XYZ file of C-alpha atoms in Angstrom:
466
model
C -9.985 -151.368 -176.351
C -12.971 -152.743 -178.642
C -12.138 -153.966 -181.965
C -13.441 -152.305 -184.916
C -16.092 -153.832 -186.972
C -15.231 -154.232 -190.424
C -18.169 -153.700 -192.752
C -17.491 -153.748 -196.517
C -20.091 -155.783 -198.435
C -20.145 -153.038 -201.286
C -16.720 -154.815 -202.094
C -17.377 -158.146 -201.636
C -19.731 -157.667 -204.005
C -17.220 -155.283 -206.505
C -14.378 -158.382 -206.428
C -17.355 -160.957 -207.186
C -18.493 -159.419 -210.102
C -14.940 -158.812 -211.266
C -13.692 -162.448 -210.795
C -17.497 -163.351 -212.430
C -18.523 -165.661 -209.867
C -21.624 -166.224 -208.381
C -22.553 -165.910 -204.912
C -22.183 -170.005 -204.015
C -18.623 -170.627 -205.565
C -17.267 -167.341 -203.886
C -18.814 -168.897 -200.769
C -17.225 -172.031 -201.017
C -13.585 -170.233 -202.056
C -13.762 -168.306 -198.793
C -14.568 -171.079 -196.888
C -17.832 -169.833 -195.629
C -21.566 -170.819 -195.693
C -23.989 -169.137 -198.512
C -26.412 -167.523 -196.157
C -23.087 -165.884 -194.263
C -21.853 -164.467 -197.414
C -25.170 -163.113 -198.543
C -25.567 -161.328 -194.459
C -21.749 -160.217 -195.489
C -22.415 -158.953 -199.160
C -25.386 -157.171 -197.372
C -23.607 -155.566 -194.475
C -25.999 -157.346 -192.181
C -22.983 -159.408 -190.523
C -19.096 -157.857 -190.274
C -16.336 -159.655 -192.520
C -14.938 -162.437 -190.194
C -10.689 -162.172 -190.042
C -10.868 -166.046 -191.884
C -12.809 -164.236 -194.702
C -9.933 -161.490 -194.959
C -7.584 -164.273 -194.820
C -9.430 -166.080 -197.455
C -9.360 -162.730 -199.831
C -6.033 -162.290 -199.805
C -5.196 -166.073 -200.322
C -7.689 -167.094 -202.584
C -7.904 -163.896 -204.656
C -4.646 -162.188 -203.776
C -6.898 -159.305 -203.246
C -5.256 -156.075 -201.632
C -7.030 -156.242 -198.059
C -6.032 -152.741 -197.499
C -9.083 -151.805 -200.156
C -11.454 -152.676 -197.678
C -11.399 -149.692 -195.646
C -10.309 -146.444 -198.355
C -12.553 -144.066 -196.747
C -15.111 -143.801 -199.748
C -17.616 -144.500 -197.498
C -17.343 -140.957 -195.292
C -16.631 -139.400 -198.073
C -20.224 -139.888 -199.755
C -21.740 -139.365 -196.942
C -19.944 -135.911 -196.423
C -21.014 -135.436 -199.946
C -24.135 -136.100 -199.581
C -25.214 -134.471 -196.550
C -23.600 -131.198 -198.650
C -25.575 -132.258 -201.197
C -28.845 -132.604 -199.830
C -28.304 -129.051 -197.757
C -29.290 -127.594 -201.518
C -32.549 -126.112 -201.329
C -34.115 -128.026 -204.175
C -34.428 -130.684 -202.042
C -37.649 -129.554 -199.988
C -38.576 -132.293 -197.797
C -36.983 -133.107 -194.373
C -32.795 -134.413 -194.561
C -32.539 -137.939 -195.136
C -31.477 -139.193 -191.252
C -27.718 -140.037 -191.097
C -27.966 -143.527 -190.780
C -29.834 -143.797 -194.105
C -27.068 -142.167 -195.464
C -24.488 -144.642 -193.983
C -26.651 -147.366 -195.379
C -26.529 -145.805 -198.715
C -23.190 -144.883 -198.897
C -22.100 -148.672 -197.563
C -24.875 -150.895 -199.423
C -25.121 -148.541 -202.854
C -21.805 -146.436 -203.561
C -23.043 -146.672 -207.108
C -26.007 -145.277 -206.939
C -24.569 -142.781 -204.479
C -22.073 -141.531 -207.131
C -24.400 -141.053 -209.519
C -26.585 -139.408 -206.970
C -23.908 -136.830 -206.441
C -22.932 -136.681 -210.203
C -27.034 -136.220 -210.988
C -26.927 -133.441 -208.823
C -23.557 -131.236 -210.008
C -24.561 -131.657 -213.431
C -28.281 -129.931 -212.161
C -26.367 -126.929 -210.053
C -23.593 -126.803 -213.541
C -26.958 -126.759 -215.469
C -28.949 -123.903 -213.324
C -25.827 -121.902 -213.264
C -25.409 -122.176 -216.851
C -28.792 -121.030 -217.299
C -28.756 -118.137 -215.453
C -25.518 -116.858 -216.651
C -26.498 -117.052 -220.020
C -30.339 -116.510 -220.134
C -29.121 -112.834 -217.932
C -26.598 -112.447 -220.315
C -29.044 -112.878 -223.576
C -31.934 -111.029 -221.441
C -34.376 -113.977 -222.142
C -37.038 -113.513 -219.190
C -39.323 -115.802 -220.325
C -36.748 -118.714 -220.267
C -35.299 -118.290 -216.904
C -36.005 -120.408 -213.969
C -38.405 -118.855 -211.658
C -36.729 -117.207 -208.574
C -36.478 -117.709 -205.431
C -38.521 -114.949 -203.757
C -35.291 -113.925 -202.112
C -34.194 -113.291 -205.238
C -37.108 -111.388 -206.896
C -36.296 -108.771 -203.924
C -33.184 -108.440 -204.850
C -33.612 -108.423 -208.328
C -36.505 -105.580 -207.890
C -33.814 -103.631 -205.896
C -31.565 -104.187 -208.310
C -33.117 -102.799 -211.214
C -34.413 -99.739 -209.214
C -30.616 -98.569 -208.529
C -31.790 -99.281 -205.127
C -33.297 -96.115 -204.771
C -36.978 -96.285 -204.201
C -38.061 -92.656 -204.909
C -41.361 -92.333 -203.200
C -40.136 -94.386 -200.384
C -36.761 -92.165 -199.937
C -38.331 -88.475 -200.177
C -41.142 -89.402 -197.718
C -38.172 -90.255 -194.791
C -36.364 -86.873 -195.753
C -39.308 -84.848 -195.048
C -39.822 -86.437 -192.076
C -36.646 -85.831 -190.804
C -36.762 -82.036 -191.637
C -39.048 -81.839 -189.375
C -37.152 -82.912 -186.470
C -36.366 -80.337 -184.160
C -32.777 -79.485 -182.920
C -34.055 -80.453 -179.635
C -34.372 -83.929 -180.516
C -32.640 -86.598 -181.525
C -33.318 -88.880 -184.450
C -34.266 -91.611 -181.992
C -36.351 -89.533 -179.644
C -38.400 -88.261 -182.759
C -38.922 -91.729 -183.878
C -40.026 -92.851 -180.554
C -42.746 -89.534 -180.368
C -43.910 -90.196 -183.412
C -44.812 -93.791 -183.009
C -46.114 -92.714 -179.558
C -48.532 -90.352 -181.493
C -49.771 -93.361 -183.142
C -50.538 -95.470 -179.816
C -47.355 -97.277 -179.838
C -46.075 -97.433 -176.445
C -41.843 -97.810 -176.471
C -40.081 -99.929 -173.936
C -36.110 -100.253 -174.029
C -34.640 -102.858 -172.080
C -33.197 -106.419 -171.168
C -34.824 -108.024 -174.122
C -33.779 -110.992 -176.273
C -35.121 -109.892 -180.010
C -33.393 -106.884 -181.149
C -36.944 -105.538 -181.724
C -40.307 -107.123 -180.994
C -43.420 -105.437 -181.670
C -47.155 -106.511 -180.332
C -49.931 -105.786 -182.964
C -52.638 -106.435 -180.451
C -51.447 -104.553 -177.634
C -49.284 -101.627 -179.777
C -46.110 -102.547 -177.540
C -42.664 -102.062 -179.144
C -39.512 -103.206 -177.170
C -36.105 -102.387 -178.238
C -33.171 -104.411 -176.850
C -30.892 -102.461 -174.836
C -27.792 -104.608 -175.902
C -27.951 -103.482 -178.952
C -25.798 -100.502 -180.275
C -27.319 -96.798 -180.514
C -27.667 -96.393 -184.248
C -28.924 -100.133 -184.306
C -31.946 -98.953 -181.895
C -32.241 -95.941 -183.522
C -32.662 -98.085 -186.712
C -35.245 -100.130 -185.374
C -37.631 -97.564 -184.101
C -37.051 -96.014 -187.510
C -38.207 -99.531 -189.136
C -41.180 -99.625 -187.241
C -42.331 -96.369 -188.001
C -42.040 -96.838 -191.244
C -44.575 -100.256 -190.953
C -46.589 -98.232 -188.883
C -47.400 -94.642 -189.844
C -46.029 -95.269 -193.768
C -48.076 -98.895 -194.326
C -49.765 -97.222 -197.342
C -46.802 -95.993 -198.707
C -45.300 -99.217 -198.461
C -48.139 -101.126 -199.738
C -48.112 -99.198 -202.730
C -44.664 -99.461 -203.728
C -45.321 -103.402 -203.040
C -48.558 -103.073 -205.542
C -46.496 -101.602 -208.475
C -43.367 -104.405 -207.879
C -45.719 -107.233 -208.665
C -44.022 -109.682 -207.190
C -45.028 -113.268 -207.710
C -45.379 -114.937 -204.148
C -46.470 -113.681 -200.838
C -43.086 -114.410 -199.077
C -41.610 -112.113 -202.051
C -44.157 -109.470 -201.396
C -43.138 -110.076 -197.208
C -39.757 -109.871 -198.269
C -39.819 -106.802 -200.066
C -41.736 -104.798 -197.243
C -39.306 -105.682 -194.692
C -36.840 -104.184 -197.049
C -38.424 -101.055 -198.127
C -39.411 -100.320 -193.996
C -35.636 -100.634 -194.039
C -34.815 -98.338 -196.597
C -37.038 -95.912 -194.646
C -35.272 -95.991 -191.862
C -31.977 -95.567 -193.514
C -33.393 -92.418 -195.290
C -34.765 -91.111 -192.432
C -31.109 -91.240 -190.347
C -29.298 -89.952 -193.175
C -31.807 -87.838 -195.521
C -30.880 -87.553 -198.890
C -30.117 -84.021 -199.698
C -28.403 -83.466 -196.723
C -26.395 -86.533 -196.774
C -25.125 -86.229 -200.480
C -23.778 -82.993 -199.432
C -21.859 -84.427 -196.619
C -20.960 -86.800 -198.414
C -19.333 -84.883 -200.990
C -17.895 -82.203 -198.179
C -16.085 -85.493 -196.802
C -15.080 -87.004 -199.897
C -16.894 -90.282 -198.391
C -15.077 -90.783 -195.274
C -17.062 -93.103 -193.776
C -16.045 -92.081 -190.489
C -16.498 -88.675 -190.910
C -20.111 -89.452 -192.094
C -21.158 -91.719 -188.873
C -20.222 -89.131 -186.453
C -21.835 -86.281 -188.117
C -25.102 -89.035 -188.862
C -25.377 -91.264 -185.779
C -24.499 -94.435 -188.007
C -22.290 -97.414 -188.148
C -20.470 -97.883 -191.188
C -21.959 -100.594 -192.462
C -25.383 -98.066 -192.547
C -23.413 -95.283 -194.063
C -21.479 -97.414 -196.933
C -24.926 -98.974 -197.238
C -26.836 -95.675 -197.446
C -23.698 -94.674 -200.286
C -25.333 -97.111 -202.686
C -28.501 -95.951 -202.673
C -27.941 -91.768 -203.795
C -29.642 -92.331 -207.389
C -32.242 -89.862 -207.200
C -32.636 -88.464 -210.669
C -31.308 -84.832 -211.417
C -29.292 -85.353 -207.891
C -27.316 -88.442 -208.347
C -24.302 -89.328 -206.023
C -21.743 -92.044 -206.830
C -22.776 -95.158 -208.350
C -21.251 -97.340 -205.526
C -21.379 -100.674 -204.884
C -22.010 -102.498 -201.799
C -21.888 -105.891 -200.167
C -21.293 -107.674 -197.102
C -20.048 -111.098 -196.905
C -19.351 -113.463 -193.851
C -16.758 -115.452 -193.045
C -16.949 -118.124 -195.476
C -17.499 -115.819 -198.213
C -21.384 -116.406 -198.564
C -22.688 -112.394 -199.794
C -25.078 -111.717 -197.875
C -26.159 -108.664 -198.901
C -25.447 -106.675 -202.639
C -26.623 -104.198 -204.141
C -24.890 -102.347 -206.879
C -25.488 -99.042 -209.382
C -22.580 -100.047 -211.052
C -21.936 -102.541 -213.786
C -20.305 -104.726 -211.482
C -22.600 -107.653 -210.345
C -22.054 -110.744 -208.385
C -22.513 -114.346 -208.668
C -26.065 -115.744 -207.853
C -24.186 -119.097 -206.765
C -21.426 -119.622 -204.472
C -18.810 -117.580 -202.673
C -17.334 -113.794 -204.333
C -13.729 -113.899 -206.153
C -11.321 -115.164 -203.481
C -8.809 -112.563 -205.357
C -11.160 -109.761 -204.187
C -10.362 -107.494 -201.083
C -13.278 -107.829 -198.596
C -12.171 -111.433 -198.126
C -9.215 -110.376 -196.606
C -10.642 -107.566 -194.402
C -11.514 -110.085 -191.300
C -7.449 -110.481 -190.954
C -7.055 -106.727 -189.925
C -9.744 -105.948 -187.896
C -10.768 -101.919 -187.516
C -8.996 -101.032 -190.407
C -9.495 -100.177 -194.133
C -8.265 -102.058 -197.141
C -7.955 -100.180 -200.485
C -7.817 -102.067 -203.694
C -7.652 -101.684 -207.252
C -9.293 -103.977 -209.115
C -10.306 -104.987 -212.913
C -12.960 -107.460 -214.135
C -12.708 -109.703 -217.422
C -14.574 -106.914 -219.030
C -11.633 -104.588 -218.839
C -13.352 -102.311 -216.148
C -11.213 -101.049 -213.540
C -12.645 -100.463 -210.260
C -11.834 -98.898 -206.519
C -12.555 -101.607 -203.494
C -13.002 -100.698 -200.443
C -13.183 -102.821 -197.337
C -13.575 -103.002 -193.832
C -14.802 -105.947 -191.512
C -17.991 -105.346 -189.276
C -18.758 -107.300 -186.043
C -22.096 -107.611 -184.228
C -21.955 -108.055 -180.427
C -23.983 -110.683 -179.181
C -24.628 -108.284 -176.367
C -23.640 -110.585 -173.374
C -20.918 -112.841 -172.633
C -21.618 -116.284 -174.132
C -23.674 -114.852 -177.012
C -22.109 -115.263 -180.110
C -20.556 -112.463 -182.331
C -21.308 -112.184 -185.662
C -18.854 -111.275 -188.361
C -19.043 -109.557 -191.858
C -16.948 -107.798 -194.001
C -18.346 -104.924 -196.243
C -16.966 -103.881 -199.479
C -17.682 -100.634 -201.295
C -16.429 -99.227 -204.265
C -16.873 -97.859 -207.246
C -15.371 -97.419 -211.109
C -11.980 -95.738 -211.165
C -13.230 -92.383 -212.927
C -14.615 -90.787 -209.680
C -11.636 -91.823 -207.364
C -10.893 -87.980 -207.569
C -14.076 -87.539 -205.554
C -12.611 -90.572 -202.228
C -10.273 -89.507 -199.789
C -9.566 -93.197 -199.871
C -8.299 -93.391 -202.974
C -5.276 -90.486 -202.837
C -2.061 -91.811 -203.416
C -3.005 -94.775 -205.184
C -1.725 -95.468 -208.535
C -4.899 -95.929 -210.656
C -2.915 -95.347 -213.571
C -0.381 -97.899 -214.009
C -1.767 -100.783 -215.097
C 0.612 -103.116 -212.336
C -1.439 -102.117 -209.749
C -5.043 -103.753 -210.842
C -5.385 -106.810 -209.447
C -7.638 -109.003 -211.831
C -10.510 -110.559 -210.143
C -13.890 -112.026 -211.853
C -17.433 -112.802 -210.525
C -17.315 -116.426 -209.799
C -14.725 -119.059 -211.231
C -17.487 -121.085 -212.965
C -18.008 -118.274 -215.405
C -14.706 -116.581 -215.291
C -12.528 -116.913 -218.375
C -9.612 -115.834 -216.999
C -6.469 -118.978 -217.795
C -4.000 -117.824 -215.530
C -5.832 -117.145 -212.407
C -3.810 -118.702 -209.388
C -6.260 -118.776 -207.355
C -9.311 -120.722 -209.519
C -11.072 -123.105 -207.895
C -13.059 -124.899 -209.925
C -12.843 -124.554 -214.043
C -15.014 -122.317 -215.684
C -18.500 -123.853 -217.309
C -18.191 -122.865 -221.144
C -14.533 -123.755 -221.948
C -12.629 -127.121 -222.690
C -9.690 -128.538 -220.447
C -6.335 -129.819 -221.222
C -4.948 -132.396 -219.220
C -0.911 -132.883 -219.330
C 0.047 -135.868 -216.901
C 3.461 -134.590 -217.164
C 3.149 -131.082 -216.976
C 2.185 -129.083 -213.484
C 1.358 -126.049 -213.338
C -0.763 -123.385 -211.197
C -3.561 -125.558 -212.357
C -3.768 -129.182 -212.937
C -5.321 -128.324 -216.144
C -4.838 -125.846 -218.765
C -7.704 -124.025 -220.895
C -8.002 -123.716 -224.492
């Protein structure tokens, strides 16, 4: 078996500048030549075994210093680092990082350090600047976020958008289907539909007016899609409009956006509002209920839940988001005072996180923020088929809830005890700008408060918060 070559000339260098000594008397100490200590010092040449003999002799230095793995460390750190999209251009290659991390751990710390105190600074910022409402002094957003943000502050109900799918599904005949409508009336338009063995879950043709549907994908997913592209292609004035009154800042923002209100079509259009607040109420919000009588998954339906803010005919202020499976939200959207954290994962102490252990089923929660607002969690998680074996399968988990006051109105909620205070759990937004001391769970200490450090006391937390 080959040998292992030992490489450490960022400590050569370290015990050299400890002991004070320049380059030639270390050289002569160790036995070696000054050009071989500079290759060593340099990583350009392994440290020979005599030289290790030599350390520990000469210097009685600990040998077993030479290999701590610091150096995969920084490079892990780094490479997590550099994943952040501030950094724009392509990813350093991985042997620059070794080189980095082995020649300059230095100036790889402080690197690293450089770039927490940036993230700790834009969080900051954005906590704060939200919380004082100073537009003009936050950082400009991501076009990502500007469409959520513009959702955000519309309820996520877009009312032009919203009543123009409900009278279009009025006028579907009994005799049809949501999906056969859609399909007819994008065939009215010259758009010729083709469902089959197709990789993209939809793919439409500009030029030639061709639409294909995948036929791996489920039924309300197709019939989703067909709604989508109607909405791009019968309702682009609509859209365009609603896009010209957002006045959103970039062109990907404005792309963005349209993608989002053809889906918000779509979803009015398969459950239209009037119709579906009813049901909704008749059910009490059993999701289940609801995608049988609709044609929907649940993830559609709890979606479509969020969204009933129509003035004069408001339904539950819901929340909703879906998260994968390490935590990332990827989507939100709330008419509740309950937001979530710009940066990094949801509260680990929340419910949805645990919905991928019991698959198929629903897990109720009660829940109260920092703020003293008690809430009703629901969660379930969602999988996507790849469609074929080998394709991978994509999992979420959605949460939905809502403040305690209406839990009168969920079948979900009976027989919970929403009013003994035992049964909240406490859960925040994110630990960097919870204040909550006790939490067992924290994982990292919140921004605006000072630690305590006890060397001989342990508790939860190797810190305590004043």
């Amino acid at each position: 078996m080959a040998v292992q070559k030992l490489y450490a000339g960022a400590k050569l260098r370290e015990l050299r500048g400890r002991l004070n000594i320049t380059q030639k008397v270390f050289a002569e100490r160790l036995g070696v030549s000054l050009p071989y200590l500079n290759q060593m010092e340099n990583n350009n040449r392994p440290i020979s075994t005599s030289v290790v003999l030599g350390l520990a002799h000469e210097f009685g230095f600990d040998v077993t210093e030479l290999q701590t793995g610091d150096e995969a460390r920084l490079i892990g750190d780094m490479r997590e680092a550099l994943a952040d999209p501030v950094f724009t251009g392509p990813a350093p290659a991985l042997a620059d990082l070794r080189l980095a991390a082995a020649n300059a751990p230095a100036l790889t710390r402080a690197f690293l350090d450089l770039h927490a105190a940036y993230r700790q600074t834009h969080e900051r910022l954005a906590s704060l600047d939200e919380a004082l409402g100073r537009e003009d002094a936050r950082p400009a957003p991501s076009p990502w976020e500007e469409v959520r943000d513009f959702f955000h502050y519309c309820d996520n109900y877009i009312d032009p958008v919203d009543r123009a799918a409900e009278i279009f599904a009025r006028r579907i005949g009994r005799e049809k289907s949501t999906a056969q409508a859609a399909a007819a009336a994008l065939q009215e338009t010259g758009v010729t539909v083709q469902t089959g063995d197709f990789t993209a879950i939809r793919q439409y043709d500009a030029t030639t007016k061709e639409l294909r549907i995948s036929q791996h994908a489920a039924p309300e997913t197709q019939t989703f899609q067909l709604l989508l592209q109607l909405a791009l292609v019968r309702h682009e004035d609509l859209l365009e409009a609603s896009l010209d009154f957002a006045r959103f800042q970039s062109p990907e923002a404005r792309g963005i956006a349209k993608v989002g209100l053809a889906n918000y079509f779509a979803g009015a259009s398969l459950m239209p509002y009037t119709r579906f607040l009813t049901a909704a109420q008749d059910t009490r919000h059993d999701l289940e209920r609801l995608a049988t009588l609709f044609g929907a998954s649940i993830e559609q339906i709890a979606h479509r839940l969020s969204t009933l803010q129509r003035p004069g005919a408001k339904g539950i202020p819901f929340f909703f988001v879906r998260v994968d499976q390490a935590g990332t939200i990827t989507k939100r959207h709330s008419a509740t005072t309950l937001q979530f954290a710009r940066y990094g994962g949801a509260c680990p102490l929340w419910n949805v996180h645990a919905a991928f252990e019991t698959p198929g089923q629903f897990l109720r929660q009660l829940a109260e923020t920092p703020d003293g607002i008690r809430y009703f969690c629901l969660a379930r998680d969602v999988s996507k088929s790849g469609g074929a074996w080998g394709a991978p399968t994509r999992r979420y988990a959605i949460g939905l809830g809502c403040e305690v006051k209406h839990t009168p109105a969920l079948i979900y909620a009976d027989h919970m005890l929403s009013d003994h205070a035992q049964a909240y759990e406490p859960i925040g937004i994110s630990c960097r700008i919870c204040e909550r001391k006790g939490c067992h769970q924290r994982s990292v200490p919140p921004l605006e408060r000072q630690l305590r450090v006890d060397p001989n006391t342990r508790g939860v937390l190797p810190y305590q918060l004043d």
